[in-house]
């Protein structure tokens, strides 16, 4: 019940926040349980929201990660040390794993790929577990809110 309540509150707060910015006229939220075992539950939410003032629907994704053993939400600092070494790994993974057009669009939107690193530090950081991998999300801030994920091998 506790985990379901946390998930409901997360989704509800996202929808309310978006509606507060621009009145939502329709949208769709889907989800994928990317990991569920005795230790971790990890869920990727994705979809679109169409606001009254928007020229087109805005895509989104956000994640929920929960440590069942510790009985708490998992934060990025719980799983990795977000230091210069990790930031360099992220930058290298962005260059290797993203299609050139997407990588170039992120550079164009942010003028510097290092700005994107703030995505993994902020309150809207997006990450999830799947198999033995950690996926970390980065978003192009203009257009339709496109998010893509890099991944690292991760054993917990």
Short mmCIF file of the C-alpha atoms (twelve columns), coordinates in Angstrom:
data_MODEL
# 
_entry.id   MODEL 
# 
loop_
_atom_site.group_PDB 
_atom_site.id 
_atom_site.type_symbol 
_atom_site.label_atom_id 
_atom_site.label_alt_id 
_atom_site.label_comp_id 
_atom_site.label_asym_id 
_atom_site.label_seq_id 
_atom_site.Cartn_x 
_atom_site.Cartn_y 
_atom_site.Cartn_z 
_atom_site.pdbx_PDB_model_num 
ATOM 1   C CA . UNK A 1   0.000  0.000  0.000   1 
ATOM 2   C CA . UNK A 2   2.832  2.386  0.848   1 
ATOM 3   C CA . UNK A 3   4.583  1.916  -2.507  1 
ATOM 4   C CA . UNK A 4   1.318  2.250  -4.447  1 
ATOM 5   C CA . UNK A 5   0.572  5.460  -2.559  1 
ATOM 6   C CA . UNK A 6   4.040  6.851  -3.375  1 
ATOM 7   C CA . UNK A 7   3.589  6.001  -7.059  1 
ATOM 8   C CA . UNK A 8   0.114  7.539  -7.159  1 
ATOM 9   C CA . UNK A 9   1.388  10.725 -5.483  1 
ATOM 10  C CA . UNK A 10  4.322  10.969 -7.918  1 
ATOM 11  C CA . UNK A 11  2.089  10.682 -10.986 1 
ATOM 12  C CA . UNK A 12  -0.553 12.966 -9.481  1 
ATOM 13  C CA . UNK A 13  1.996  15.655 -8.597  1 
ATOM 14  C CA . UNK A 14  3.451  15.517 -12.114 1 
ATOM 15  C CA . UNK A 15  0.022  15.985 -13.700 1 
ATOM 16  C CA . UNK A 16  -0.913 18.796 -11.292 1 
ATOM 17  C CA . UNK A 17  2.393  20.607 -11.918 1 
ATOM 18  C CA . UNK A 18  1.938  20.390 -15.686 1 
ATOM 19  C CA . UNK A 19  -1.667 21.567 -15.418 1 
ATOM 20  C CA . UNK A 20  -0.585 24.513 -13.256 1 
ATOM 21  C CA . UNK A 21  1.870  25.608 -15.978 1 
ATOM 22  C CA . UNK A 22  -0.645 25.330 -18.838 1 
ATOM 23  C CA . UNK A 23  -4.149 23.947 -18.591 1 
ATOM 24  C CA . UNK A 24  -4.031 20.377 -19.855 1 
ATOM 25  C CA . UNK A 25  -6.716 19.397 -22.346 1 
ATOM 26  C CA . UNK A 26  -5.629 15.794 -22.843 1 
ATOM 27  C CA . UNK A 27  -2.726 13.465 -22.326 1 
ATOM 28  C CA . UNK A 28  -1.588 9.916  -21.942 1 
ATOM 29  C CA . UNK A 29  0.625  8.344  -19.300 1 
ATOM 30  C CA . UNK A 30  1.980  4.862  -19.806 1 
ATOM 31  C CA . UNK A 31  4.458  2.917  -17.738 1 
ATOM 32  C CA . UNK A 32  6.878  0.040  -17.903 1 
ATOM 33  C CA . UNK A 33  8.076  -1.846 -14.843 1 
ATOM 34  C CA . UNK A 34  11.738 -2.150 -15.810 1 
ATOM 35  C CA . UNK A 35  12.899 -4.037 -12.712 1 
ATOM 36  C CA . UNK A 36  11.046 -5.814 -9.953  1 
ATOM 37  C CA . UNK A 37  12.823 -8.208 -7.617  1 
ATOM 38  C CA . UNK A 38  13.303 -8.717 -3.889  1 
ATOM 39  C CA . UNK A 39  15.487 -5.580 -3.663  1 
ATOM 40  C CA . UNK A 40  14.312 -2.988 -6.186  1 
ATOM 41  C CA . UNK A 41  11.254 -1.858 -8.051  1 
ATOM 42  C CA . UNK A 42  11.958 0.513  -10.928 1 
ATOM 43  C CA . UNK A 43  9.295  2.077  -13.157 1 
ATOM 44  C CA . UNK A 44  9.602  4.249  -16.254 1 
ATOM 45  C CA . UNK A 45  6.606  6.534  -16.946 1 
ATOM 46  C CA . UNK A 46  6.227  8.146  -20.359 1 
ATOM 47  C CA . UNK A 47  3.636  9.780  -22.558 1 
ATOM 48  C CA . UNK A 48  2.433  13.168 -23.661 1 
ATOM 49  C CA . UNK A 49  0.432  16.115 -22.387 1 
ATOM 50  C CA . UNK A 50  -1.425 18.465 -24.686 1 
ATOM 51  C CA . UNK A 51  -1.949 21.901 -23.161 1 
ATOM 52  C CA . UNK A 52  -4.489 24.468 -24.269 1 
ATOM 53  C CA . UNK A 53  -1.779 26.987 -25.262 1 
ATOM 54  C CA . UNK A 54  0.664  24.499 -26.816 1 
ATOM 55  C CA . UNK A 55  1.305  24.245 -30.543 1 
ATOM 56  C CA . UNK A 56  1.829  20.483 -30.201 1 
ATOM 57  C CA . UNK A 57  1.789  17.813 -27.489 1 
ATOM 58  C CA . UNK A 58  4.718  17.784 -25.062 1 
ATOM 59  C CA . UNK A 59  6.397  14.421 -24.531 1 
ATOM 60  C CA . UNK A 60  7.646  13.484 -21.086 1 
ATOM 61  C CA . UNK A 61  9.186  10.714 -19.074 1 
ATOM 62  C CA . UNK A 62  9.897  10.332 -15.385 1 
ATOM 63  C CA . UNK A 63  10.931 7.465  -13.167 1 
ATOM 64  C CA . UNK A 64  10.247 5.838  -9.811  1 
ATOM 65  C CA . UNK A 65  12.878 3.743  -8.019  1 
ATOM 66  C CA . UNK A 66  12.341 2.086  -4.655  1 
ATOM 67  C CA . UNK A 67  14.646 0.043  -2.419  1 
ATOM 68  C CA . UNK A 68  12.439 -2.649 -0.864  1 
ATOM 69  C CA . UNK A 69  15.085 -3.739 1.662   1 
ATOM 70  C CA . UNK A 70  15.679 -0.220 2.993   1 
ATOM 71  C CA . UNK A 71  12.002 0.690  2.502   1 
ATOM 72  C CA . UNK A 72  12.794 4.026  0.827   1 
ATOM 73  C CA . UNK A 73  12.885 5.843  -2.491  1 
ATOM 74  C CA . UNK A 74  16.255 5.527  -4.221  1 
ATOM 75  C CA . UNK A 75  17.993 8.819  -5.061  1 
ATOM 76  C CA . UNK A 76  20.850 9.252  -7.514  1 
ATOM 77  C CA . UNK A 77  23.426 9.756  -4.710  1 
ATOM 78  C CA . UNK A 78  22.276 6.411  -3.241  1 
ATOM 79  C CA . UNK A 79  23.531 4.581  -6.315  1 
ATOM 80  C CA . UNK A 80  26.423 6.593  -7.747  1 
ATOM 81  C CA . UNK A 81  28.820 9.263  -6.623  1 
ATOM 82  C CA . UNK A 82  27.913 12.166 -8.908  1 
ATOM 83  C CA . UNK A 83  31.434 13.509 -9.202  1 
ATOM 84  C CA . UNK A 84  33.647 14.625 -12.096 1 
ATOM 85  C CA . UNK A 85  34.539 11.022 -12.983 1 
ATOM 86  C CA . UNK A 86  30.874 10.066 -13.316 1 
ATOM 87  C CA . UNK A 87  30.136 13.236 -15.279 1 
ATOM 88  C CA . UNK A 88  32.962 12.381 -17.711 1 
ATOM 89  C CA . UNK A 89  31.500 8.875  -18.129 1 
ATOM 90  C CA . UNK A 90  28.089 10.393 -18.848 1 
ATOM 91  C CA . UNK A 91  29.536 12.758 -21.412 1 
ATOM 92  C CA . UNK A 92  31.370 9.903  -23.138 1 
ATOM 93  C CA . UNK A 93  28.252 7.716  -23.099 1 
ATOM 94  C CA . UNK A 94  26.170 10.539 -24.579 1 
ATOM 95  C CA . UNK A 95  28.587 10.823 -27.485 1 
ATOM 96  C CA . UNK A 96  28.752 7.047  -28.055 1 
ATOM 97  C CA . UNK A 97  25.174 5.960  -27.409 1 
ATOM 98  C CA . UNK A 98  23.036 8.782  -28.815 1 
ATOM 99  C CA . UNK A 99  22.382 9.034  -32.510 1 
ATOM 100 C CA . UNK A 100 24.359 11.872 -34.033 1 
ATOM 101 C CA . UNK A 101 21.237 13.932 -34.800 1 
ATOM 102 C CA . UNK A 102 19.983 13.702 -31.215 1 
ATOM 103 C CA . UNK A 103 23.422 14.441 -29.777 1 
ATOM 104 C CA . UNK A 104 23.753 17.461 -32.093 1 
ATOM 105 C CA . UNK A 105 20.253 18.685 -31.122 1 
ATOM 106 C CA . UNK A 106 21.223 18.537 -27.454 1 
ATOM 107 C CA . UNK A 107 24.386 20.505 -28.185 1 
ATOM 108 C CA . UNK A 108 22.390 23.027 -30.205 1 
ATOM 109 C CA . UNK A 109 19.728 23.415 -27.501 1 
ATOM 110 C CA . UNK A 110 22.202 23.798 -24.659 1 
ATOM 111 C CA . UNK A 111 25.263 25.275 -26.394 1 
ATOM 112 C CA . UNK A 112 27.418 22.963 -24.276 1 
ATOM 113 C CA . UNK A 113 26.932 19.300 -23.443 1 
ATOM 114 C CA . UNK A 114 28.100 19.986 -19.857 1 
ATOM 115 C CA . UNK A 115 24.821 21.842 -19.225 1 
ATOM 116 C CA . UNK A 116 23.007 18.537 -19.714 1 
ATOM 117 C CA . UNK A 117 24.913 17.023 -16.810 1 
ATOM 118 C CA . UNK A 118 22.738 19.156 -14.514 1 
ATOM 119 C CA . UNK A 119 19.851 16.864 -15.520 1 
ATOM 120 C CA . UNK A 120 21.270 14.069 -13.388 1 
ATOM 121 C CA . UNK A 121 21.857 16.279 -10.365 1 
ATOM 122 C CA . UNK A 122 18.502 18.042 -10.162 1 
ATOM 123 C CA . UNK A 123 15.199 17.123 -8.594  1 
ATOM 124 C CA . UNK A 124 13.935 16.004 -12.002 1 
ATOM 125 C CA . UNK A 125 16.735 13.513 -12.586 1 
ATOM 126 C CA . UNK A 126 15.547 10.479 -14.484 1 
ATOM 127 C CA . UNK A 127 17.065 7.063  -14.019 1 
ATOM 128 C CA . UNK A 128 15.891 3.501  -13.840 1 
ATOM 129 C CA . UNK A 129 17.219 -0.014 -13.545 1 
ATOM 130 C CA . UNK A 130 16.730 -2.734 -16.121 1 
ATOM 131 C CA . UNK A 131 18.499 -6.074 -15.961 1 
ATOM 132 C CA . UNK A 132 22.068 -5.258 -14.863 1 
ATOM 133 C CA . UNK A 133 22.049 -1.744 -16.270 1 
ATOM 134 C CA . UNK A 134 21.458 1.740  -14.929 1 
ATOM 135 C CA . UNK A 135 19.742 4.050  -17.439 1 
ATOM 136 C CA . UNK A 136 20.164 7.829  -17.006 1 
ATOM 137 C CA . UNK A 137 17.881 10.215 -18.900 1 
ATOM 138 C CA . UNK A 138 18.698 13.472 -20.676 1 
ATOM 139 C CA . UNK A 139 16.099 15.779 -22.220 1 
ATOM 140 C CA . UNK A 140 16.217 18.189 -25.137 1 
ATOM 141 C CA . UNK A 141 14.618 21.223 -23.453 1 
ATOM 142 C CA . UNK A 142 12.866 22.650 -26.502 1 
ATOM 143 C CA . UNK A 143 10.604 21.124 -29.076 1 
ATOM 144 C CA . UNK A 144 8.427  18.344 -27.774 1 
ATOM 145 C CA . UNK A 145 10.461 17.501 -24.667 1 
ATOM 146 C CA . UNK A 146 12.297 14.512 -26.124 1 
ATOM 147 C CA . UNK A 147 14.144 12.388 -23.533 1 
ATOM 148 C CA . UNK A 148 16.650 9.662  -24.281 1 
ATOM 149 C CA . UNK A 149 18.652 7.438  -21.937 1 
ATOM 150 C CA . UNK A 150 22.265 6.367  -21.731 1 
ATOM 151 C CA . UNK A 151 23.158 3.225  -19.851 1 
ATOM 152 C CA . UNK A 152 25.931 1.757  -17.755 1 
ATOM 153 C CA . UNK A 153 26.489 -1.751 -16.478 1 
ATOM 154 C CA . UNK A 154 25.410 -1.779 -12.855 1 
ATOM 155 C CA . UNK A 155 25.427 -4.547 -10.275 1 
ATOM 156 C CA . UNK A 156 23.706 -3.865 -6.993  1 
# 
